[in-house]
Coordinates of C-alpha atoms in Angstrom, one line a residue:
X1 CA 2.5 18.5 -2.4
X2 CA 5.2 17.0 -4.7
X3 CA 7.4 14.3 -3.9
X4 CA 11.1 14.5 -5.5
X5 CA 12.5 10.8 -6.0
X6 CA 16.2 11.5 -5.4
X7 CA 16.6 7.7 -4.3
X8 CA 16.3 4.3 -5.0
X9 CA 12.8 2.8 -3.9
X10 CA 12.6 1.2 -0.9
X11 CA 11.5 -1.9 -3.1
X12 CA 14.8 -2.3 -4.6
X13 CA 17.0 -1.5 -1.5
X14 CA 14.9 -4.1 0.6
X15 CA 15.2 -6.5 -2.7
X16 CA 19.1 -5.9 -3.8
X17 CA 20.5 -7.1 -0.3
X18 CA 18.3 -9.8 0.4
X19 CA 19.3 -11.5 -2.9
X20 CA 22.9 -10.8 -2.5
X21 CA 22.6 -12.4 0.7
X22 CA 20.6 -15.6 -0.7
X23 CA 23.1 -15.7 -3.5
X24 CA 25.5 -16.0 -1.3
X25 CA 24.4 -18.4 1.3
X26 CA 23.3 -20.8 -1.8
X27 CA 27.2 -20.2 -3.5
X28 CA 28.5 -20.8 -0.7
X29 CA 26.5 -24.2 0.5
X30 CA 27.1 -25.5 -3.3
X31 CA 31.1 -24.9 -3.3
X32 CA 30.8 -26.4 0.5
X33 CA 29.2 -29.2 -1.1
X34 CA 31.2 -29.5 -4.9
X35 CA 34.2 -30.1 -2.2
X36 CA 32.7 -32.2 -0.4
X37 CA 31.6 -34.2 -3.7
X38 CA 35.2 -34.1 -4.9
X39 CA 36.7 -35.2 -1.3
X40 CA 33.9 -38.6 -1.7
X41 CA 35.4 -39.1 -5.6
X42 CA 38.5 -38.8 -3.9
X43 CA 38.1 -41.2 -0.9
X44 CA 36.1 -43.3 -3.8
X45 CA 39.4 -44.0 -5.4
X46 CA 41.8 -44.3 -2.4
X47 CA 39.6 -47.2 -0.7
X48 CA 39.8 -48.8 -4.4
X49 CA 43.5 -48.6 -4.1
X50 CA 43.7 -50.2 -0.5
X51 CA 41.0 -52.7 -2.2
X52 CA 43.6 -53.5 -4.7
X53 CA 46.4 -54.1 -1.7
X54 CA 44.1 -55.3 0.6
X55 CA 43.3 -58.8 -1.8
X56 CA 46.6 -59.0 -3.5
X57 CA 48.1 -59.5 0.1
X58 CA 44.8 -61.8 1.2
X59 CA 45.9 -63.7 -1.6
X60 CA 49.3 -64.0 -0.9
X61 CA 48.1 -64.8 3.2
X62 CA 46.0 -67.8 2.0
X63 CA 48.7 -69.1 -1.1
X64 CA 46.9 -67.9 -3.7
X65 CA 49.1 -68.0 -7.2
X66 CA 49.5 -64.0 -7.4
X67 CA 50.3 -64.2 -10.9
X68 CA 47.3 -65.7 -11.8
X69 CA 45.5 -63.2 -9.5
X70 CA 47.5 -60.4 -10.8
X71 CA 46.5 -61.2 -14.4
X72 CA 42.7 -61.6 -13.0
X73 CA 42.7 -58.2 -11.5
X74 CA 44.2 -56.8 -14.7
X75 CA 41.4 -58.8 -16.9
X76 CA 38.9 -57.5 -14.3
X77 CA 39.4 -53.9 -14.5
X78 CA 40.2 -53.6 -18.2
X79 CA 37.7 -50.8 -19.7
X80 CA 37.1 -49.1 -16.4
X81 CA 38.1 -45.8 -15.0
X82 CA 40.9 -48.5 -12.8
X83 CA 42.3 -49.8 -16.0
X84 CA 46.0 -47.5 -16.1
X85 CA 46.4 -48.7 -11.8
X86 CA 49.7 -49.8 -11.9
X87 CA 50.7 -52.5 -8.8
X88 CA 53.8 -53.7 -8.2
X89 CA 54.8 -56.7 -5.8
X90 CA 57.7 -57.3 -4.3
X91 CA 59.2 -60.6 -2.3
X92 CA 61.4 -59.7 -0.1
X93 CA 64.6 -60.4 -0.9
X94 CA 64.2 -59.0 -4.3
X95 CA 62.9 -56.0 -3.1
X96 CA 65.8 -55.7 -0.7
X97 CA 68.1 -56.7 -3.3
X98 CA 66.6 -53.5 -5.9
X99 CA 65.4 -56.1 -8.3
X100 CA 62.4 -56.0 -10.6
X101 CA 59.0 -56.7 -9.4
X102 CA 57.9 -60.4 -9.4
X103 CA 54.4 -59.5 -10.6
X104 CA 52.8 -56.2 -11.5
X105 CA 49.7 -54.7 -13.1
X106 CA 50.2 -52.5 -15.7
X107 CA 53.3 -50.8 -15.7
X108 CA 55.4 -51.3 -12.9
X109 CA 56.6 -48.9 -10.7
X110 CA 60.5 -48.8 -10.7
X111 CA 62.2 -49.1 -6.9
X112 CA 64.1 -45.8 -7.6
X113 CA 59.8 -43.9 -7.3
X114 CA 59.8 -46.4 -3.8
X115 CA 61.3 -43.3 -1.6
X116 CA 62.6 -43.9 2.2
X117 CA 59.5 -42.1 3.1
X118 CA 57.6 -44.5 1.2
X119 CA 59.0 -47.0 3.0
X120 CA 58.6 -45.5 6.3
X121 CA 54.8 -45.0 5.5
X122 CA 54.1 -48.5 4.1
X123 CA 52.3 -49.6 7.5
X124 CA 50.0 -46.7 8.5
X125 CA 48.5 -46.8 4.8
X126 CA 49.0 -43.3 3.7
X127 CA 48.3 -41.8 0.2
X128 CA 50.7 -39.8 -1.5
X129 CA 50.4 -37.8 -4.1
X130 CA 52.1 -35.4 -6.8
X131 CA 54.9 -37.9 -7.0
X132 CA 56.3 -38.1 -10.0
X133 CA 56.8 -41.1 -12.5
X134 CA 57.2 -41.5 -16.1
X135 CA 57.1 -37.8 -16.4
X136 CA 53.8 -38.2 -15.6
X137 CA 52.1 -37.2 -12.2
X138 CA 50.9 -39.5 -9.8
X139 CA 47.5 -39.2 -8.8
X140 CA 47.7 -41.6 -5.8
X141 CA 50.6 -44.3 -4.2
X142 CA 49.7 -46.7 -1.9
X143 CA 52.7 -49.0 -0.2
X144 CA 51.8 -51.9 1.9
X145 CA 53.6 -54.8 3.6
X146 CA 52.6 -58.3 4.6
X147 CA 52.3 -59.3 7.9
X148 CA 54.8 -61.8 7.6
X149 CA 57.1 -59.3 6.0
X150 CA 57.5 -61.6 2.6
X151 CA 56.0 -59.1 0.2
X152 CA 55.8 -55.8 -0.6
X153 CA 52.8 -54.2 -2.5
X154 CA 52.3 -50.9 -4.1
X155 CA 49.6 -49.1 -5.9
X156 CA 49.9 -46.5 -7.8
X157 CA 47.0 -44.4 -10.4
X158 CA 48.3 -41.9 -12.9
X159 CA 46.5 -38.6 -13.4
X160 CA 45.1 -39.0 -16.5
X161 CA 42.5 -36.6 -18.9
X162 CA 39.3 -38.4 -18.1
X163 CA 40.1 -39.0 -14.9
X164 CA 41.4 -35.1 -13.9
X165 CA 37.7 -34.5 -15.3
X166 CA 36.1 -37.1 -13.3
X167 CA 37.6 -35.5 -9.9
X168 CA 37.3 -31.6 -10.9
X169 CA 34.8 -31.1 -13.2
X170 CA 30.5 -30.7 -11.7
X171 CA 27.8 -32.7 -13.0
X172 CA 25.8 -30.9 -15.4
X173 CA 23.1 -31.3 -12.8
X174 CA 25.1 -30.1 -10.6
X175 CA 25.0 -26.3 -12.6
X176 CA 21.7 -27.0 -13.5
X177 CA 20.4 -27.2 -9.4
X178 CA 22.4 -24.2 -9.0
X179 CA 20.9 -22.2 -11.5
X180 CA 17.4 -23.3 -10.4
X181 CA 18.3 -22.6 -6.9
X182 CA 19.5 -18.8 -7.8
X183 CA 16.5 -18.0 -10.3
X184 CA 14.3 -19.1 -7.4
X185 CA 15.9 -17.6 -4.6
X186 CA 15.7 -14.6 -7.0
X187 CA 12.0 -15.0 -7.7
X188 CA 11.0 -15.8 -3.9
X189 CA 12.8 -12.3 -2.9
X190 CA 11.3 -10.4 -5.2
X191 CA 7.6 -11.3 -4.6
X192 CA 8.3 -11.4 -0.9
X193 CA 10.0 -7.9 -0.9
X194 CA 7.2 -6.5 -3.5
X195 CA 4.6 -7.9 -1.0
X196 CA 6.2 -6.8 1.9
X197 CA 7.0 -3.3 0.4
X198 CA 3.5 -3.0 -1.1
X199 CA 2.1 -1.2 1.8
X200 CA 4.8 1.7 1.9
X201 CA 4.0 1.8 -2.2
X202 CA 0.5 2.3 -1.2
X203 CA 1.6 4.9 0.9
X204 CA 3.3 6.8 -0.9
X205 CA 0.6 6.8 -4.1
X206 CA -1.9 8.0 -1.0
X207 CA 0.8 10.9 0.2
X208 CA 0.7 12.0 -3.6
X209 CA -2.7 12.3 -4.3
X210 CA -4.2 13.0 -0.8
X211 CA -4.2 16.2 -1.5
X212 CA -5.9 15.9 -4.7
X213 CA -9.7 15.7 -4.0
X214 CA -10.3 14.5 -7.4
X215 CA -8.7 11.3 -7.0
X216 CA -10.5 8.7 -4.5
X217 CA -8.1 6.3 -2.6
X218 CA -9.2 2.9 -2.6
X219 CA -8.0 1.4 1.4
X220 CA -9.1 -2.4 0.8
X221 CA -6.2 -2.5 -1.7
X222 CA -4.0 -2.9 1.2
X223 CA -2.5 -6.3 2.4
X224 CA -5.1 -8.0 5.4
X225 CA -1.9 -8.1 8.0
X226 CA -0.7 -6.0 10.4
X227 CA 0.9 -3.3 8.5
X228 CA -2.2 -3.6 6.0
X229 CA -4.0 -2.4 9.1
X230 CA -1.4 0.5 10.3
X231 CA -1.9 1.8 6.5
X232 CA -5.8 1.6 6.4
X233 CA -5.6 3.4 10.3
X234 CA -3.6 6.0 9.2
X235 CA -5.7 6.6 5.9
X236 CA -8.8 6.7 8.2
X237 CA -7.3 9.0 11.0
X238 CA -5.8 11.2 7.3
X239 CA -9.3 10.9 5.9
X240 CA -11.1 11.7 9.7
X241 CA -9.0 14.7 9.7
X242 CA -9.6 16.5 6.5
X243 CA -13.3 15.6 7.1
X244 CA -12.8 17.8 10.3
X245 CA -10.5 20.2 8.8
X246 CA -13.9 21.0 5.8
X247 CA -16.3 20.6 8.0
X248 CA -14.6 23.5 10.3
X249 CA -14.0 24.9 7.0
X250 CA -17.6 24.9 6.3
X251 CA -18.9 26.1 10.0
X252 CA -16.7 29.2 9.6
X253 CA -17.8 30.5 6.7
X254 CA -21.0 29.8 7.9
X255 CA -20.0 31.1 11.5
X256 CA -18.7 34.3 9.3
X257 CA -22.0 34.4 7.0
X258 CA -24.2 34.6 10.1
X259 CA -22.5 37.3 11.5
X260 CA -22.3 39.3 8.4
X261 CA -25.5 38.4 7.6
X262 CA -26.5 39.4 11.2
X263 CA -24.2 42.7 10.9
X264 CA -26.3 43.1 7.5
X265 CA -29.9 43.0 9.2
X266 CA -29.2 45.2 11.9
X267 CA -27.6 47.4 9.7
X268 CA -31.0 47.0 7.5
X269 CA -32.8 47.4 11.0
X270 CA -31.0 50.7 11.9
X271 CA -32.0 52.1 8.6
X272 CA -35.2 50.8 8.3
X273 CA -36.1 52.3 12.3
X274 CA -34.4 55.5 11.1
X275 CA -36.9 56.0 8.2
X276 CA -39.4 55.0 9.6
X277 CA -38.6 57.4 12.7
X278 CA -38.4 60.3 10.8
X279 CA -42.1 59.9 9.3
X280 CA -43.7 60.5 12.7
X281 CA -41.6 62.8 13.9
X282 CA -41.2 65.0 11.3
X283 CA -45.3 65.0 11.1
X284 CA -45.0 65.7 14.6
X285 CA -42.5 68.2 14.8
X286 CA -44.6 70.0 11.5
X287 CA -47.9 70.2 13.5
X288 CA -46.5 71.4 16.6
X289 CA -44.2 74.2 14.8
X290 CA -47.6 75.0 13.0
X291 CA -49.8 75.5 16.1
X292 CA -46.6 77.4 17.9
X293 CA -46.2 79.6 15.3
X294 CA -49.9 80.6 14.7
X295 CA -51.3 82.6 17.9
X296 CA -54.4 83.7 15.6
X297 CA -54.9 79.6 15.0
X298 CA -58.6 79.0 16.0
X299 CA -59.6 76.2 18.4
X300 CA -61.4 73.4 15.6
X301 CA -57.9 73.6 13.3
X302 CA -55.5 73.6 16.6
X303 CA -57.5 70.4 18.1
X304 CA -56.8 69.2 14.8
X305 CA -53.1 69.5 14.4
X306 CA -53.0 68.3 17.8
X307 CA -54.5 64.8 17.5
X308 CA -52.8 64.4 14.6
X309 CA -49.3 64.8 16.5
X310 CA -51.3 62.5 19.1
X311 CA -51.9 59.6 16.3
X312 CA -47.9 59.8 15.3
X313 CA -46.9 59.9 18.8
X314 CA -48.9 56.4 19.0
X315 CA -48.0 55.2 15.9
X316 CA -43.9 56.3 17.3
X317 CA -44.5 54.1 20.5
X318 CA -46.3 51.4 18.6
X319 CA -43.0 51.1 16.4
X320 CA -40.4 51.1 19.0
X321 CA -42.2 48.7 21.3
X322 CA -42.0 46.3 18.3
X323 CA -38.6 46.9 18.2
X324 CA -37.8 46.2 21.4
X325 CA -40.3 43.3 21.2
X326 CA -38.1 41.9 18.0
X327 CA -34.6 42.7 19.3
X328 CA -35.6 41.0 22.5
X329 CA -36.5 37.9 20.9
X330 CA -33.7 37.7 19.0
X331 CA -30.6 38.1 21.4
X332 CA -32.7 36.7 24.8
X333 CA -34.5 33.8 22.8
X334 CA -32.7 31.1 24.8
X335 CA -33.9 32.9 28.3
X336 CA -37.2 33.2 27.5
X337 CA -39.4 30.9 29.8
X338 CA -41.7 27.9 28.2
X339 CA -44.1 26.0 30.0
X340 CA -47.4 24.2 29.6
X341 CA -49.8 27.2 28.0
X342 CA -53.8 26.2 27.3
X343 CA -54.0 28.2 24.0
X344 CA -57.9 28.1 23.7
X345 CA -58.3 30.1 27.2
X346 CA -55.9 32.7 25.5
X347 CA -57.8 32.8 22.5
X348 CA -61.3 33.0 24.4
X349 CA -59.7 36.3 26.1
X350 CA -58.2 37.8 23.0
X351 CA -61.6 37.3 21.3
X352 CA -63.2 39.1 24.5
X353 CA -61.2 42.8 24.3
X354 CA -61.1 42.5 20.9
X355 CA -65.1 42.9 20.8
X356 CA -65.4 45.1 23.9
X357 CA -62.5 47.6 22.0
X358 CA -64.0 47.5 18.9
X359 CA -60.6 46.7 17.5
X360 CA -62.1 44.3 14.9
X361 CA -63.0 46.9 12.6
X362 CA -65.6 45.4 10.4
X363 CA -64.2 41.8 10.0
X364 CA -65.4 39.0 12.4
X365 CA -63.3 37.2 14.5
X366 CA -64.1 33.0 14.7
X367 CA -61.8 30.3 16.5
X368 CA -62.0 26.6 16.8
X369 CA -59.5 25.4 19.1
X370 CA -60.5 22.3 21.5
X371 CA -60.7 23.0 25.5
X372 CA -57.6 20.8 26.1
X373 CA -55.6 22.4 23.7
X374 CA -52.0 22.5 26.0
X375 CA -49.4 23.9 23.5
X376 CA -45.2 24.8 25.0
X377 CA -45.2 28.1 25.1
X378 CA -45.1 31.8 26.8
X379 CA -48.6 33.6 27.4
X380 CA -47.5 37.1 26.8
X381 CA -45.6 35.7 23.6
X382 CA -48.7 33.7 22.1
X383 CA -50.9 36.7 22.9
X384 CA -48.8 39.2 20.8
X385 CA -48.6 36.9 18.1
X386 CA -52.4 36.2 17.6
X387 CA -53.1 39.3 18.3
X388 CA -50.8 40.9 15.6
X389 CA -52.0 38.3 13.1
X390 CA -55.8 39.6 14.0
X391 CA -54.3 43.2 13.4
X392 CA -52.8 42.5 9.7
X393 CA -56.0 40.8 8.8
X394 CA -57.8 43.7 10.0
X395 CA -55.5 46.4 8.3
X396 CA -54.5 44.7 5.1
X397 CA -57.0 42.1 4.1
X398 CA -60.3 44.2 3.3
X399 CA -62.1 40.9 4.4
X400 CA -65.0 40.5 6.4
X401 CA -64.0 37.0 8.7
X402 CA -60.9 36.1 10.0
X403 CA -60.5 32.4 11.8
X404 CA -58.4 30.8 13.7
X405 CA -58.6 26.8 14.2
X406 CA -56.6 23.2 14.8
X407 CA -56.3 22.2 11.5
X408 CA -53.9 18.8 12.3
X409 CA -51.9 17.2 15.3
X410 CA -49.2 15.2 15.2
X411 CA -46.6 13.1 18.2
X412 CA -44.9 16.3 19.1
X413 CA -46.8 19.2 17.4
X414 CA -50.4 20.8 16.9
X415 CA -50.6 22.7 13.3
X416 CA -53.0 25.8 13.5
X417 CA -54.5 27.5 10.3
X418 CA -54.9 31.9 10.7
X419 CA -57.4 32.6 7.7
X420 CA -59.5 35.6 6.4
X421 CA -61.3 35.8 3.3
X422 CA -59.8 39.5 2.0
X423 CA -58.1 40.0 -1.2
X424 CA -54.5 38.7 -0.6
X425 CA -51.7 39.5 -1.6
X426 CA -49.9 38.8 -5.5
X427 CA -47.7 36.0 -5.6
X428 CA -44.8 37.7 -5.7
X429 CA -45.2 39.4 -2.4
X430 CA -45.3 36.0 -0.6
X431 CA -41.8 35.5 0.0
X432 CA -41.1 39.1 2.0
X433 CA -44.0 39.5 4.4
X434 CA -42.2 38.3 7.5
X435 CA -39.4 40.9 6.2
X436 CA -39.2 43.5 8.5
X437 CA -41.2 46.9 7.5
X438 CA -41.6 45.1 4.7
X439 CA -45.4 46.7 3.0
X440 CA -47.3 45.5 0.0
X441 CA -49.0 48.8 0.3
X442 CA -47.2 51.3 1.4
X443 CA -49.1 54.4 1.8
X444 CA -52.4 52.6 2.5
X445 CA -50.0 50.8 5.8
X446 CA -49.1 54.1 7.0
X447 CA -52.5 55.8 7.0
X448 CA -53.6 52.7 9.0
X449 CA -51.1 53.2 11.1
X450 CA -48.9 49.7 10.7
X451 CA -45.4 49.3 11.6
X452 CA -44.1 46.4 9.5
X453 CA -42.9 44.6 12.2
X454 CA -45.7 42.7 13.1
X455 CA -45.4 39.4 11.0
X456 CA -41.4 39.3 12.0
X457 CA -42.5 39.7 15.4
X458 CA -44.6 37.0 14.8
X459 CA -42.1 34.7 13.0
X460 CA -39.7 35.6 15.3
X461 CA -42.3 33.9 18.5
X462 CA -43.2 31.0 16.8
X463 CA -39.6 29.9 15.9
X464 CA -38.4 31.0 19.5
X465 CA -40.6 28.4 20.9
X466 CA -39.8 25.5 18.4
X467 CA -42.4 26.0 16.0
X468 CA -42.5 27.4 12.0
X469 CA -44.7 29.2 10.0
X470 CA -45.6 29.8 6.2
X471 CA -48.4 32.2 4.2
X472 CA -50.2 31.2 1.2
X473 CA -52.8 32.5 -1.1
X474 CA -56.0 30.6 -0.3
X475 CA -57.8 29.6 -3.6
X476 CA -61.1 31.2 -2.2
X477 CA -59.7 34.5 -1.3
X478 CA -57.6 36.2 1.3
X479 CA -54.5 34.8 2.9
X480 CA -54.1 31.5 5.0
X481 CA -50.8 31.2 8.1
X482 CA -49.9 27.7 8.8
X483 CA -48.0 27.4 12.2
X484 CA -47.4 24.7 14.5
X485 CA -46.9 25.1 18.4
X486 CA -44.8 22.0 20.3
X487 CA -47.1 19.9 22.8
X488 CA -46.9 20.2 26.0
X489 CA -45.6 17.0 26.8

């Protein structure tokens, strides 16, 4: 799966708004406060003004010489921002009369500048401004009158270079808080956007190589909050899935392995019971078409052909009750019944008809399994597999003692050891003699009139009722079965 960027990362579209925003808010609050900074200079210089008013007519209230005070005033702010304020004071009459100032500061301010507005604001202490004088223009004009009406005063302060500067023009420190406040505004949204926007980049580096089972992604990369948890859950629930998704994977092909494996043995079986079919029956059918055919046959070579068709009708019956025996364990293993079984009685009977029928052969039969010996199991089933493992010692081994005995117990299970001291078998055999009609010796089996379905049959019981079983070369000689039984608990 391939992801095509046709957009901006959610990174920069959280970032680019959020600073645009902080910019903003921080321009604004710093033009909201360079105004207010210019409306204090302001105010600053207006309350100097009404200063200046204020004590020329507190001078004039208590008979202070306001020449003298004039000239102190001038001497005072001479080298100060205040030095070009020009007052002018008026006594009555002249002022009435149009006539000069009797004492200024600075230059005075000529009657024909003293408007009727002016005149009509003179008590309520206004400010005017942009008036013009000496083709200059006038920063600020102040008129006031005594309370006794004998003089007039006003103020005036021309806009001047450094002055125009002082009122409009920032600190530098003014710039330099601004700046700091945008590169760290800037700074803070970016490592709050790249932290809060780490998880969906985390995401999406998961969503691109999930798929690649090379690459291993590491959760406890992401963030320890609450969307550092919704990204671990869903890598765990991502993770929890394909686990299922291989693991069903895995238990259908071996679901579909079985089955053709299965199909595969039956098939093997089919074959394998159709050969082996064919052998008796075409003896069979040979010895009774002989006898049929041959009315001049005499009695001694009849009898003859006769029990020979006998021995491969047995030898017939013998194979398909092991097939019926085998296919029966196989697709009814789970409704076979197990209970508590005492294997030495078993064996003590085995042992019994086994002596009485002579079916030992030459070989000696010895067990060594304790009286209390309780093994789970079924009594027909234990009896058919001890009695087919006495049967392929006695057909195949060319010993002389077989033995069966507890060789090792543990919690759950008893271990038994089937031995004889024959010839064995070549390594190489090993592996395939619990392979159905499977023969080391194949035209030696069939004279002695084995099926190859006995050790299956008997790998087949011990498995059905829990157990296992393996075959070895014992050093001494012959062949040694290891099998263990579940206890009866």
């Amino acid at each position: 799966m391939v992801l095509k960027k046709r957009y901006s990362s959610y990174h920069w579209r959280l970032f680019v708004p959020i600073v645009v925003m902080m910019w903003s808010i921080i321009v604004l609050l710093m033009w909201f406060q360079y105004h207010r900074e210019m409306e204090y200079r302001e105010t600053s210089i207006k309350k100097q003004l009404a200063f200046f008013n204020s004590r020329i007519l507190y001078a004039h209230a208590n008979n202070i010489d306001l020449k003298e005070f004039m000239e102190s005033l001038n001497h005072f702010f001479s080298d100060s921002r205040f030095e070009d304020v020009r007052v002018s004071v008026y006594l009555k009459d002249d002022f009435e009369k149009g006539a000069p100032p009797r004492f200024y500061m600075g230059k005075p301010i000529g009657l024909d500048f003293i408007t009727a507005q002016s005149r009509e604001d003179e008590d309520d202490g206004h400010i005017h401004t942009d008036t013009r004088f000496d083709n200059q223009s006038m920063f600020f004009y102040k008129a006031c009158r005594s309370n006794d009406g004998e003089i007039y005063v006003f103020t005036a302060m021309p806009l001047t270079v450094s002055l125009s500067d002082a009122l409009n023009t920032a600190d530098v420190s003014f710039w330099i808080v601004l700046s700091l406040l945008l590169i760290g505004s800037t700074v803070i949204t970016y490592w709050t956007t790249t932290t809060l926007t780490r998880n969906i980049t985390m995401l999406k580096k998961f969503a691109l190589d999930a798929n690649n089972p090379n690459v291993r992604f590491d959760e406890s990369k992401f963030p320890h909050n609450e969307l550092g948890d919704i990204s671990r859950e869903i890598v765990r629930l991502y993770r929890e899935r394909s686990d299922a998704l291989e693991r069903s994977k895995r238990e259908h092909n071996i679901a579909i392995h079985a089955i053709e494996e299965k199909s595969r043995i039956k098939r093997q079986l089919t074959n394998n019971i159709n050969h082996e079919i064919k052998t008796p029956v075409g003896v069979i059918k040979g010895y009774l078409d002989t006898v049929l055919s041959s009315d001049d046959m005499d009695e001694k070579t009849r009898d003859y052909f006769l029990k020979r068709a006998q021995q491969n009708v047995d030898r017939l019956c013998s194979l398909l009750n092991d097939v019926s025996t085998i296919t029966r364990l196989e697709e009814g293993s789970s409704n076979i019944p197990l209970q508590a079984v005492d294997l030495h009685s078993i064996v003590f009977s085995i042992d019994n008809d086994f002596e009485t029928s002579g079916m030992n052969g030459n070989m000696t039969f010895k067990y060594d399994i304790p009286l209390d010996c309780e093994v789970l199991g079924n009594t027909n089933l234990l009896t058919s597999t001890i009695t087919n493992l006495i049967k392929n010692a006695v057909i195949h081994s060319r010993g002389t003692v077989m033995e069966l005995r507890l060789v090792a117990e543990s919690e759950k299970y008893y271990t038994f050891s089937f031995s004889d001291n024959g010839s064995g078998v070549e390594d190489s055999h090993l592996p395939h003699l619990f392979d159905r009609f499977y023969r080391v010796d194949s035209g030696r089996s069939r004279k002695s009139g084995g099926t190859g379905l006995g050790l299956p049959i008997v790998k087949s019981i011990i498995e059905t009722m829990g157990g296992s079983i393996s075959v070895h070369n014992r050093s001494v000689g012959g062949l040694e079965f290891m099998f263990t039984l579940k206890k009866a608990i």
